[in-house]
Amino acid sequence: MKPKIKNKRWSKEFEEPIRRAWKRKRVFEFNHKTRRPVFSIDTPPPYVDAPVHIGQAVTYTIMDFIARFKRMRGFDVLFPLGLDRNGLPIEMAVEKKFSVSIQDTPREKFIALCKKLLEQSSLESLDSFYKLGHSYTSWKHGEEIGELYYTDSDSYRKTTQETFIDLWKSGMIYQAKRISNYCPGCRTTIADAEIEYKNLSSDFVHVKWKVRETGESITIATTRPELICTCGMVIYNPKDERYRHLKGKHAVLPIYEKEVPIMPHPSAKIETGSGLAMMCSFGDYTDIRFFREMKLKPIVAINQDGTMNEHAGFLEGMSVDDARKKMIEILRSQDLIEKEQKVMHRTPVCERSRNPIEFVSISEYYLKQLNMKKNIVRVSNRIKFFSKRSKQILLDWIDTLSMDWAVSRRRYYATEIPLWYCKKCGETIVPPKGKYYQPWKEKPPVKKCPKCGGKDFMGEERVFDTWFDSSISPLYVLGYGRKNGFFKKSVPCSLRPQGKEIVRTWLYYTLLRSYQLTKKPIFENIWIHYHVLDEKGNKMSKSLGNVIDPLDVVKRFGAEPFRIWCALEGNITLSDLRCSYERIEGASKFLTKLWNIARFVSTFRAKKTKPPLLETDKWILKEINRIAKETSECYENFDFHRPVSDLKHFIWETFASHYLELVKSRAYNQDKKFTKTEQVAAIHTLNEVLEKILLLLAPIIPFITHKLYKDIFGKIVEEQKFPKPDRKYTGKRTGFKTKELMELSSRIWKAKKDKGLSLKAPIRKATIPKKFRKIEKDLIETHNIQHLEYGDKLKIRL
Ligand SMILES: [Zn+2]
Ligand SMILES: [Zn+2]
């Protein structure tokens, strides 16, 4: 008999026709009218126009494992992909590409340029995901449930605005003038969650001051000499004996000649600089807290745009950096500097543009969150987290929140805040839901002010923080506001998969926003993953030259080696993965082995009816059913590493090296030493085990299993149910352990090999333990035993 599988090996060329067929036949399309249970995945929308990096390739592939597994479990899987097209990165790309600046470009024109850039933007990310065999519900952009969504579409922005209108009406939004984090690079306020700390080198300038009452000279060291004008007090540590005599006296600001009190305070560190510190408005967090505590009136010297204002006197109009340089220059020229040194300073920086954060006083809209802390912890406790350790990141973050969330921003390409104001009395006009609004260029939805009857209005010009948009993604994908019937039926969303670096932002904000709108946990499961590093454990970066491009991986090896590698390499739920081309290539051996085994098994055609089985057959079926049970349990918990590693071991060792060897002669039955029924039993079992293996692996390696399953069993693997363990076998005892049987054969083979004999060489007499009696016929044939006896231990005479 010839094998049904003609090709000698798996080739990456087999992948494309399968991919095309999936797409053409819309195999994974979602029908929102489905009667089956829905499993919904709130996939993170990757940023448009950015090539997919290896970390995304790995984690979205694991999301695809989940989607494919759940389909085989009988769910209708809602697995939409979105593209994030809002916000700063687009604006920055526009400024660069068209050489314009947002400040000098009219809004209308600037937005047109954003749209132009987005039209030309590549869909490279989609191409990578397509090549990797991902089974998103649609590749087409649209507003239907399951279609590819854009975060800047009118439909998405409308939903964001509707959630805002709801929050506004329930009193969750307020406007306040407060000190906010301000990034001079992004030219907007940013949230605490977007701040990172970096050790930056800065100039520590020791400046000479005077004490008014005594005329003595004191030295105060600072990294922010440009903020001397905002100094409200000079302090020393109460334990610092050098300055006790200065208590209650006054220090005179250099250049500005203003006086401020000198007081003892524990925030001053004896060992830092001279031990004296000038307390400025908004130099850093400590200063902010200090001013609040001492009830000092802050002097704001930095404008919203990051330039110095009139309080800074001669520095007015300069950027903070220029002002600092200028100040040092002036101090030097007046001989007011004692010394200058370089120090490393732990500095808050913007996580996007890396600019040091400034603190400015600015009016913004706030979303209440401090009154929600307990509720968010409570809903989090009703969600299953994978892993528990990652949940702690969320809880710790909630614990540290100390301010409400400033949600307004001064940018252009983002969702507009849907509000108008009466020019006469200042009344705020909130539009009805149902439309996407652009108040900066549209008329309000009312003709007259309901309060004063005024007819002139001003549209709000600010937009939302992009997290205000992205934090409604599960609501959007489940049809909130668009398909309310489906939304009610499908909430909570089954799964949020995401990286641990955005727990404080995306995850927290989503839980907050959904809770405020629905009063429920929005997710059933949250899966949080670690990162992908290079083989030495370093972060991949262009400058290190260790970047692995997923498209290059696919070009070299195809999708399948990469996919199986994702499962075999480790469990990214618990720790980082290390990646290299060699490791991925190494994983492709698994495919070769699987192909060879399947090809061999495909030589033997199974009959439809099930024959009575021999003990050897029952043993291997017990094994594969045990593995099926374990696999299914692990997949349910988003663990793909352990079961696939165990499957690999089963395929190579238990199935190929032992069971196949034990039943080969029975399956061929060339010398007619077995009955027809016995032969059929072996053939049946070989096929049954192979079929189970293919089904268990189908979510992981969908291409090769698709082809093998179709060629051998004539059916479509994506349409099959995930194998359930068969109790008929799992409960049964075989009389011997798998390990014992494998050891028995291995020792016999080794004995022959040691004597330089072939594995088929005859054994004149063998003594084997009694527990193997039930499989003696297979053992005799496999090992060519001419005389068999039973005893306690294995003994063979060659
Ligand atoms: Zn920034
Ligand atoms: Zn009015």
Short mmCIF file of C-alpha atoms in Angstrom, two decimals, residues 111-539:
data_model
loop_
_atom_site.label_atom_id
_atom_site.label_comp_id
_atom_site.label_asym_id
_atom_site.label_seq_id
_atom_site.Cartn_x
_atom_site.Cartn_y
_atom_site.Cartn_z
CA ILE A 111 -6.86 66.97 10.23
CA ALA A 112 -7.01 66.68 6.45
CA LEU A 113 -3.29 65.89 6.49
CA CYS A 114 -3.85 63.24 9.18
CA LYS A 115 -6.50 61.64 6.99
CA LYS A 116 -4.23 61.78 3.98
CA LEU A 117 -1.46 60.08 5.90
CA LEU A 118 -3.85 57.42 7.18
CA GLU A 119 -5.10 56.72 3.67
CA GLN A 120 -1.56 56.04 2.56
CA SER A 121 -0.73 54.13 5.71
CA SER A 122 0.30 50.61 5.12
CA LEU A 123 -1.73 47.72 6.35
CA GLU A 124 1.50 45.94 7.05
CA SER A 125 0.28 44.78 10.44
CA LEU A 126 -2.69 43.07 8.84
CA ASP A 127 -0.42 41.39 6.34
CA SER A 128 1.81 39.96 9.08
CA PHE A 129 -1.16 38.64 11.01
CA TYR A 130 -2.66 37.16 7.86
CA LYS A 131 0.58 35.37 7.02
CA LEU A 132 0.80 33.99 10.56
CA GLY A 133 -2.55 32.30 10.00
CA HIS A 134 -4.63 34.32 12.44
CA SER A 135 -8.35 33.69 12.37
CA TYR A 136 -9.87 37.12 12.99
CA THR A 137 -13.54 37.33 12.26
CA SER A 138 -12.97 39.78 9.43
CA TRP A 139 -10.21 41.44 7.46
CA LYS A 140 -12.62 44.05 6.15
CA HIS A 141 -13.18 47.40 7.84
CA GLY A 142 -16.75 48.11 8.85
CA GLU A 143 -19.17 48.81 11.65
CA GLU A 144 -20.78 45.39 11.91
CA ILE A 145 -20.01 43.19 14.91
CA GLY A 146 -16.81 41.29 14.21
CA GLU A 147 -15.52 43.52 11.42
CA LEU A 148 -12.13 45.20 11.47
CA TYR A 149 -12.66 48.43 13.39
CA TYR A 150 -10.78 51.73 13.40
CA THR A 151 -10.59 53.76 16.61
CA ASP A 152 -10.93 56.99 14.57
CA SER A 153 -14.03 55.94 12.65
CA ASP A 154 -17.13 58.09 13.11
CA SER A 155 -18.82 55.05 14.61
CA TYR A 156 -16.14 54.48 17.23
CA ARG A 157 -15.82 58.16 18.09
CA LYS A 158 -19.58 58.46 18.34
CA THR A 159 -19.56 55.65 20.90
CA THR A 160 -16.80 57.37 22.89
CA GLN A 161 -18.83 60.59 22.91
CA GLU A 162 -21.97 58.74 23.94
CA THR A 163 -20.23 57.25 26.93
CA PHE A 164 -19.06 60.74 27.84
CA ILE A 165 -22.60 62.12 27.59
CA ASP A 166 -23.81 59.34 29.91
CA LEU A 167 -21.04 60.06 32.40
CA TRP A 168 -21.73 63.77 32.20
CA LYS A 169 -25.38 63.21 33.00
CA SER A 170 -24.56 61.01 35.95
CA GLY A 171 -22.31 63.71 37.40
CA MET A 172 -19.02 61.89 36.93
CA ILE A 173 -17.36 64.66 34.93
CA TYR A 174 -16.24 68.01 36.29
CA GLN A 175 -13.90 70.77 35.23
CA ALA A 176 -11.16 72.08 37.51
CA LYS A 177 -8.01 74.14 37.38
CA ARG A 178 -5.25 72.09 38.87
CA ILE A 179 -1.61 71.40 38.67
CA SER A 180 -1.20 68.82 35.95
CA ASN A 181 1.60 66.85 34.42
CA TYR A 182 2.58 68.55 31.25
CA CYS A 183 4.78 67.14 28.52
CA PRO A 184 6.54 69.90 26.56
CA GLY A 185 7.36 67.40 23.79
CA CYS A 186 3.79 66.26 23.23
CA ARG A 187 2.54 69.73 24.20
CA THR A 188 -0.32 68.35 26.24
CA THR A 189 -1.22 67.32 29.77
CA ILE A 190 -0.67 63.65 30.41
CA ALA A 191 -1.92 61.20 33.00
CA ASP A 192 0.14 59.84 35.89
CA ALA A 193 -0.04 56.46 34.21
CA GLU A 194 1.91 57.80 31.25
CA ILE A 195 4.88 58.87 33.33
CA GLU A 196 8.08 56.90 33.68
CA TYR A 197 11.13 57.63 35.77
CA LYS A 198 14.55 57.97 34.26
CA ASN A 199 17.89 58.88 35.77
CA LEU A 200 18.96 61.92 33.84
CA SER A 201 22.15 63.84 34.21
CA SER A 202 21.59 67.45 35.15
CA ASP A 203 23.61 70.44 36.31
CA PHE A 204 23.56 70.90 40.05
CA VAL A 205 24.22 74.62 40.42
CA HIS A 206 25.34 75.97 43.80
CA VAL A 207 23.91 79.49 43.89
CA LYS A 208 24.85 82.22 46.37
CA TRP A 209 21.95 83.83 48.23
CA LYS A 210 21.86 86.49 50.97
CA VAL A 211 20.16 86.51 54.37
CA ARG A 212 18.32 89.81 54.72
CA GLU A 213 18.62 90.22 58.46
CA THR A 214 22.32 89.37 58.82
CA GLY A 215 23.64 90.00 55.32
CA GLU A 216 25.49 86.67 55.44
CA SER A 217 25.92 84.63 52.29
CA ILE A 218 24.28 81.20 52.05
CA THR A 219 24.55 78.62 49.27
CA ILE A 220 21.62 76.74 47.82
CA ALA A 221 22.15 74.02 45.23
CA THR A 222 19.49 73.38 42.60
CA THR A 223 18.94 71.62 39.28
CA ARG A 224 16.22 74.12 38.39
CA PRO A 225 17.76 77.63 38.65
CA GLU A 226 15.17 78.95 36.19
CA LEU A 227 12.53 78.37 38.87
CA ILE A 228 14.21 80.60 41.50
CA CYS A 229 11.46 83.15 40.73
CA THR A 230 8.84 80.71 42.07
CA CYS A 231 10.63 80.00 45.34
CA GLY A 232 8.26 80.25 48.31
CA MET A 233 10.52 79.25 51.16
CA VAL A 234 14.05 78.17 51.98
CA ILE A 235 14.32 75.19 54.30
CA TYR A 236 16.93 73.23 56.25
CA ASN A 237 16.65 70.00 58.14
CA PRO A 238 15.66 70.52 61.84
CA LYS A 239 18.65 68.35 62.80
CA ASP A 240 21.08 70.45 60.79
CA GLU A 241 22.98 72.53 63.37
CA ARG A 242 24.65 74.70 60.74
CA TYR A 243 21.48 76.64 60.03
CA ARG A 244 19.54 76.71 63.28
CA HIS A 245 20.33 80.40 63.75
CA LEU A 246 18.51 81.20 60.51
CA LYS A 247 15.08 80.14 61.77
CA GLY A 248 12.50 82.85 61.09
CA LYS A 249 14.93 84.99 59.11
CA HIS A 250 14.55 85.72 55.39
CA ALA A 251 16.46 84.74 52.30
CA VAL A 252 16.77 87.11 49.35
CA LEU A 253 16.25 85.59 45.91
CA PRO A 254 19.27 86.24 43.71
CA ILE A 255 18.54 88.46 40.66
CA TYR A 256 14.87 88.83 41.64
CA GLU A 257 15.67 90.40 45.05
CA LYS A 258 12.45 89.07 46.58
CA GLU A 259 12.37 87.78 50.16
CA VAL A 260 11.17 84.40 51.38
CA PRO A 261 11.13 82.91 54.93
CA ILE A 262 13.72 80.39 56.12
CA MET A 263 12.29 77.50 58.15
CA PRO A 264 13.33 74.06 59.39
CA HIS A 265 11.59 71.18 57.58
CA PRO A 266 12.33 67.45 57.34
CA SER A 267 12.17 67.45 53.51
CA ALA A 268 15.56 69.16 53.46
CA LYS A 269 18.35 66.60 53.39
CA ILE A 270 21.48 67.45 55.36
CA GLU A 271 23.75 65.67 52.90
CA THR A 272 22.30 67.13 49.70
CA GLY A 273 24.12 70.22 48.42
CA SER A 274 24.67 72.70 51.22
CA GLY A 275 21.79 71.31 53.23
CA LEU A 276 19.62 74.30 52.36
CA ALA A 277 16.88 73.84 49.78
CA MET A 278 14.78 76.33 47.88
CA MET A 279 11.17 75.23 47.65
CA CYS A 280 9.72 76.16 44.28
CA SER A 281 6.27 75.84 42.85
CA PHE A 282 6.13 72.72 40.74
CA GLY A 283 9.72 71.72 40.44
CA ASP A 284 8.64 68.19 41.21
CA TYR A 285 6.12 66.18 43.23
CA THR A 286 7.81 66.95 46.55
CA ASP A 287 7.41 70.65 45.87
CA ILE A 288 3.76 70.27 45.04
CA ARG A 289 3.11 68.42 48.28
CA PHE A 290 5.19 70.94 50.23
CA PHE A 291 3.27 73.94 48.95
CA ARG A 292 -0.01 72.27 49.82
CA GLU A 293 1.22 71.37 53.29
CA MET A 294 2.65 74.82 54.08
CA LYS A 295 -0.36 76.56 52.54
CA LEU A 296 1.93 78.64 50.35
CA LYS A 297 0.50 80.28 47.28
CA PRO A 298 2.14 78.70 44.27
CA ILE A 299 3.64 80.95 41.64
CA VAL A 300 3.27 79.44 38.22
CA ALA A 301 6.12 80.47 35.94
CA ILE A 302 5.63 77.95 33.15
CA ASN A 303 2.88 78.33 30.57
CA GLN A 304 0.81 75.51 29.17
CA ASP A 305 3.01 75.47 26.10
CA GLY A 306 6.13 74.90 28.18
CA THR A 307 7.48 78.45 27.95
CA MET A 308 8.26 80.81 30.85
CA ASN A 309 5.73 83.54 31.69
CA GLU A 310 5.83 87.02 33.22
CA HIS A 311 6.64 85.67 36.70
CA ALA A 312 10.02 84.64 35.35
CA GLY A 313 10.84 88.27 34.51
CA PHE A 314 13.65 88.47 32.00
CA LEU A 315 13.20 84.76 31.15
CA GLU A 316 9.67 85.31 29.85
CA GLY A 317 8.93 83.66 26.53
CA MET A 318 11.84 81.24 26.64
CA SER A 319 11.46 77.48 26.72
CA VAL A 320 12.32 75.87 30.04
CA ASP A 321 15.62 74.57 28.69
CA ASP A 322 16.67 77.90 27.23
CA ALA A 323 15.60 79.69 30.40
CA ARG A 324 17.79 77.40 32.49
CA LYS A 325 20.81 78.08 30.29
CA LYS A 326 20.17 81.81 30.34
CA MET A 327 19.77 81.86 34.12
CA ILE A 328 23.04 80.04 34.67
CA GLU A 329 24.77 82.46 32.32
CA ILE A 330 23.44 85.52 34.22
CA LEU A 331 24.28 84.02 37.62
CA ARG A 332 27.80 83.30 36.39
CA SER A 333 28.28 86.81 35.08
CA GLN A 334 27.26 88.27 38.45
CA ASP A 335 29.54 85.88 40.30
CA LEU A 336 26.61 84.27 42.06
CA ILE A 337 27.66 80.68 41.43
CA GLU A 338 29.88 78.93 43.93
CA LYS A 339 30.28 75.74 41.96
CA GLU A 340 28.60 73.57 39.34
CA GLN A 341 28.48 69.78 39.26
CA LYS A 342 26.81 67.06 37.19
CA VAL A 343 24.41 64.83 39.10
CA MET A 344 22.09 62.02 38.19
CA HIS A 345 18.56 63.03 38.96
CA ARG A 346 15.56 60.71 39.08
CA THR A 347 13.33 62.58 36.70
CA PRO A 348 9.73 61.98 35.67
CA VAL A 349 9.57 61.71 31.88
CA CYS A 350 6.82 61.23 29.34
CA GLU A 351 6.69 57.56 28.36
CA ARG A 352 6.02 58.49 24.74
CA SER A 353 8.31 61.38 23.90
CA ARG A 354 10.76 60.93 26.79
CA ASN A 355 10.68 64.65 27.65
CA PRO A 356 10.97 65.54 31.32
CA ILE A 357 7.55 66.39 32.75
CA GLU A 358 6.69 69.92 33.81
CA PHE A 359 3.93 70.87 36.20
CA VAL A 360 1.57 73.55 35.06
CA SER A 361 -1.67 74.92 36.36
CA ILE A 362 -4.31 74.26 33.79
CA SER A 363 -8.04 73.81 33.51
CA GLU A 364 -9.16 70.35 32.43
CA TYR A 365 -12.15 68.06 32.50
CA TYR A 366 -11.82 65.32 35.08
CA LEU A 367 -13.48 61.94 35.33
CA LYS A 368 -14.10 60.91 38.92
CA GLN A 369 -12.19 57.80 39.86
CA LEU A 370 -11.09 58.17 43.47
CA ASN A 371 -14.62 57.41 44.69
CA MET A 372 -14.57 54.22 42.60
CA LYS A 373 -11.41 52.58 43.95
CA LYS A 374 -13.21 50.04 46.15
CA ASN A 375 -15.68 49.17 43.40
CA ILE A 376 -12.95 48.53 40.87
CA VAL A 377 -11.14 46.25 43.30
CA ARG A 378 -14.43 44.45 43.90
CA VAL A 379 -15.18 43.87 40.21
CA SER A 380 -11.57 42.80 39.66
CA ASN A 381 -12.08 40.12 42.27
CA ARG A 382 -14.94 38.72 40.23
CA ILE A 383 -12.72 38.31 37.14
CA LYS A 384 -10.37 35.38 36.57
CA PHE A 385 -6.81 36.59 36.12
CA PHE A 386 -4.05 34.74 34.32
CA SER A 387 -1.75 34.98 36.13
CA LYS A 388 -2.57 35.98 39.70
CA ARG A 389 0.77 37.74 39.94
CA SER A 390 -0.19 40.10 37.13
CA LYS A 391 -3.41 40.98 38.94
CA GLN A 392 -1.31 42.42 41.73
CA ILE A 393 0.06 45.07 39.33
CA LEU A 394 -3.52 46.30 38.93
CA LEU A 395 -4.34 46.24 42.63
CA ASP A 396 -1.15 48.08 43.53
CA TRP A 397 -1.91 50.73 40.93
CA ILE A 398 -5.45 51.30 42.17
CA ASP A 399 -4.00 51.69 45.62
CA THR A 400 -1.66 54.51 44.59
CA LEU A 401 -4.26 56.61 42.74
CA SER A 402 -4.44 60.04 44.32
CA MET A 403 -6.09 62.24 41.67
CA ASP A 404 -9.09 62.02 39.40
CA TRP A 405 -8.40 61.37 35.75
CA ALA A 406 -7.83 64.44 33.59
CA VAL A 407 -9.50 63.41 30.33
CA SER A 408 -9.23 66.55 28.18
CA ARG A 409 -6.31 67.23 25.88
CA ARG A 410 -5.25 70.04 23.60
CA ARG A 411 -4.66 68.16 20.39
CA TYR A 412 -6.36 67.80 17.01
CA TYR A 413 -6.52 64.23 15.79
CA ALA A 414 -8.63 62.63 18.50
CA THR A 415 -12.23 62.34 19.58
CA GLU A 416 -13.72 65.74 20.27
CA ILE A 417 -15.33 66.55 23.62
CA PRO A 418 -18.97 67.00 22.59
CA LEU A 419 -19.84 70.26 24.35
CA TRP A 420 -20.78 73.84 23.51
CA TYR A 421 -20.92 76.90 25.73
CA CYS A 422 -23.29 79.87 25.67
CA LYS A 423 -21.23 82.97 24.98
CA LYS A 424 -23.53 85.13 27.04
CA CYS A 425 -24.05 83.19 30.26
CA GLY A 426 -21.52 80.37 29.98
CA GLU A 427 -24.12 77.60 30.15
CA THR A 428 -22.81 74.22 28.94
CA ILE A 429 -24.78 72.60 26.12
CA VAL A 430 -24.66 68.79 26.02
CA PRO A 431 -25.90 67.28 22.76
CA PRO A 432 -28.16 64.22 22.56
CA LYS A 433 -26.56 60.85 21.77
CA GLY A 434 -26.77 59.35 18.30
CA LYS A 435 -24.23 61.29 16.25
CA TYR A 436 -20.51 62.00 16.06
CA TYR A 437 -19.92 65.66 16.95
CA GLN A 438 -17.13 68.09 16.07
CA PRO A 439 -18.01 71.17 18.17
CA TRP A 440 -14.99 73.19 17.01
CA LYS A 441 -16.52 73.45 13.55
CA GLU A 442 -20.18 72.54 13.99
CA LYS A 443 -23.18 74.45 15.25
CA PRO A 444 -24.66 73.32 18.59
CA PRO A 445 -27.77 71.11 18.60
CA VAL A 446 -29.84 74.00 20.07
CA LYS A 447 -30.86 77.33 18.57
CA LYS A 448 -31.19 79.19 21.87
CA CYS A 449 -29.46 78.93 25.22
CA PRO A 450 -31.95 77.20 27.55
CA LYS A 451 -30.82 79.41 30.40
CA CYS A 452 -30.54 82.94 29.01
CA GLY A 453 -31.93 82.63 25.51
CA GLY A 454 -28.60 83.70 24.02
CA LYS A 455 -27.92 82.70 20.42
CA ASP A 456 -24.14 82.75 20.31
CA PHE A 457 -22.21 79.65 21.22
CA MET A 458 -18.67 78.52 21.36
CA GLY A 459 -17.76 74.92 20.55
CA GLU A 460 -15.38 73.07 22.84
CA GLU A 461 -11.98 72.81 21.19
CA ARG A 462 -10.42 70.15 23.34
CA VAL A 463 -10.34 66.43 22.65
CA PHE A 464 -10.17 63.33 24.81
CA ASP A 465 -7.15 61.54 26.12
CA THR A 466 -6.76 58.54 23.79
CA TRP A 467 -7.17 56.16 26.73
CA PHE A 468 -10.67 57.58 27.00
CA ASP A 469 -11.25 56.06 23.55
CA SER A 470 -9.41 52.81 23.91
CA SER A 471 -10.91 52.05 27.29
CA ILE A 472 -14.28 51.35 25.68
CA SER A 473 -12.99 48.70 23.28
CA PRO A 474 -14.88 45.76 24.86
CA LEU A 475 -18.06 47.84 24.85
CA TYR A 476 -17.51 48.69 21.21
CA VAL A 477 -16.74 45.19 19.98
CA LEU A 478 -19.84 43.86 21.75
CA GLY A 479 -22.01 46.46 20.00
CA TYR A 480 -22.71 48.90 22.85
CA GLY A 481 -24.96 51.62 21.44
CA ARG A 482 -25.07 49.91 18.04
CA LYS A 483 -26.52 46.47 18.69
CA ASN A 484 -27.89 46.74 22.19
CA GLY A 485 -29.68 43.38 22.08
CA PHE A 486 -26.48 41.56 21.25
CA PHE A 487 -24.58 43.62 23.79
CA LYS A 488 -26.90 42.65 26.64
CA LYS A 489 -26.74 39.00 25.68
CA SER A 490 -22.96 38.87 25.31
CA VAL A 491 -21.69 40.93 28.19
CA PRO A 492 -19.30 40.28 29.94
CA CYS A 493 -16.68 39.94 27.26
CA SER A 494 -15.07 36.51 27.61
CA LEU A 495 -11.46 37.56 27.40
CA ARG A 496 -9.14 40.55 27.54
CA PRO A 497 -5.65 39.56 26.41
CA GLN A 498 -2.94 42.18 26.89
CA GLY A 499 0.61 43.00 27.92
CA LYS A 500 1.58 43.68 31.50
CA GLU A 501 3.05 47.10 30.63
CA ILE A 502 -0.44 48.47 29.98
CA VAL A 503 -2.17 47.15 33.08
CA ARG A 504 -2.09 50.61 34.71
CA THR A 505 -3.54 52.23 31.61
CA TRP A 506 -5.57 50.13 29.24
CA LEU A 507 -6.78 47.52 31.72
CA TYR A 508 -7.43 49.86 34.62
CA TYR A 509 -9.21 52.47 32.51
CA THR A 510 -11.34 49.82 30.80
CA LEU A 511 -12.47 48.36 34.12
CA LEU A 512 -13.22 51.84 35.43
CA ARG A 513 -15.15 53.04 32.39
CA SER A 514 -17.16 49.86 31.97
CA TYR A 515 -18.00 49.77 35.65
CA GLN A 516 -19.20 53.37 35.57
CA LEU A 517 -21.45 52.58 32.61
CA THR A 518 -22.67 49.05 33.36
CA LYS A 519 -21.96 48.56 37.10
CA LYS A 520 -20.52 45.15 36.25
CA PRO A 521 -17.17 43.51 35.58
CA ILE A 522 -16.71 43.80 31.83
CA PHE A 523 -14.51 40.68 31.49
CA GLU A 524 -14.79 37.08 32.47
CA ASN A 525 -11.09 36.38 32.00
CA ILE A 526 -8.02 38.57 31.76
CA TRP A 527 -4.87 37.10 30.32
CA ILE A 528 -1.74 39.19 30.82
CA HIS A 529 1.47 38.32 29.08
CA TYR A 530 5.15 39.01 29.54
CA HIS A 531 7.58 40.03 26.81
CA VAL A 532 9.73 38.56 24.09
CA LEU A 533 13.48 39.07 24.46
CA ASP A 534 16.46 38.06 22.38
CA GLU A 535 18.28 34.78 23.09
CA LYS A 536 20.55 36.41 25.65
CA GLY A 537 17.63 37.91 27.52
CA ASN A 538 18.01 41.46 26.18
CA LYS A 539 15.23 43.65 24.94
#
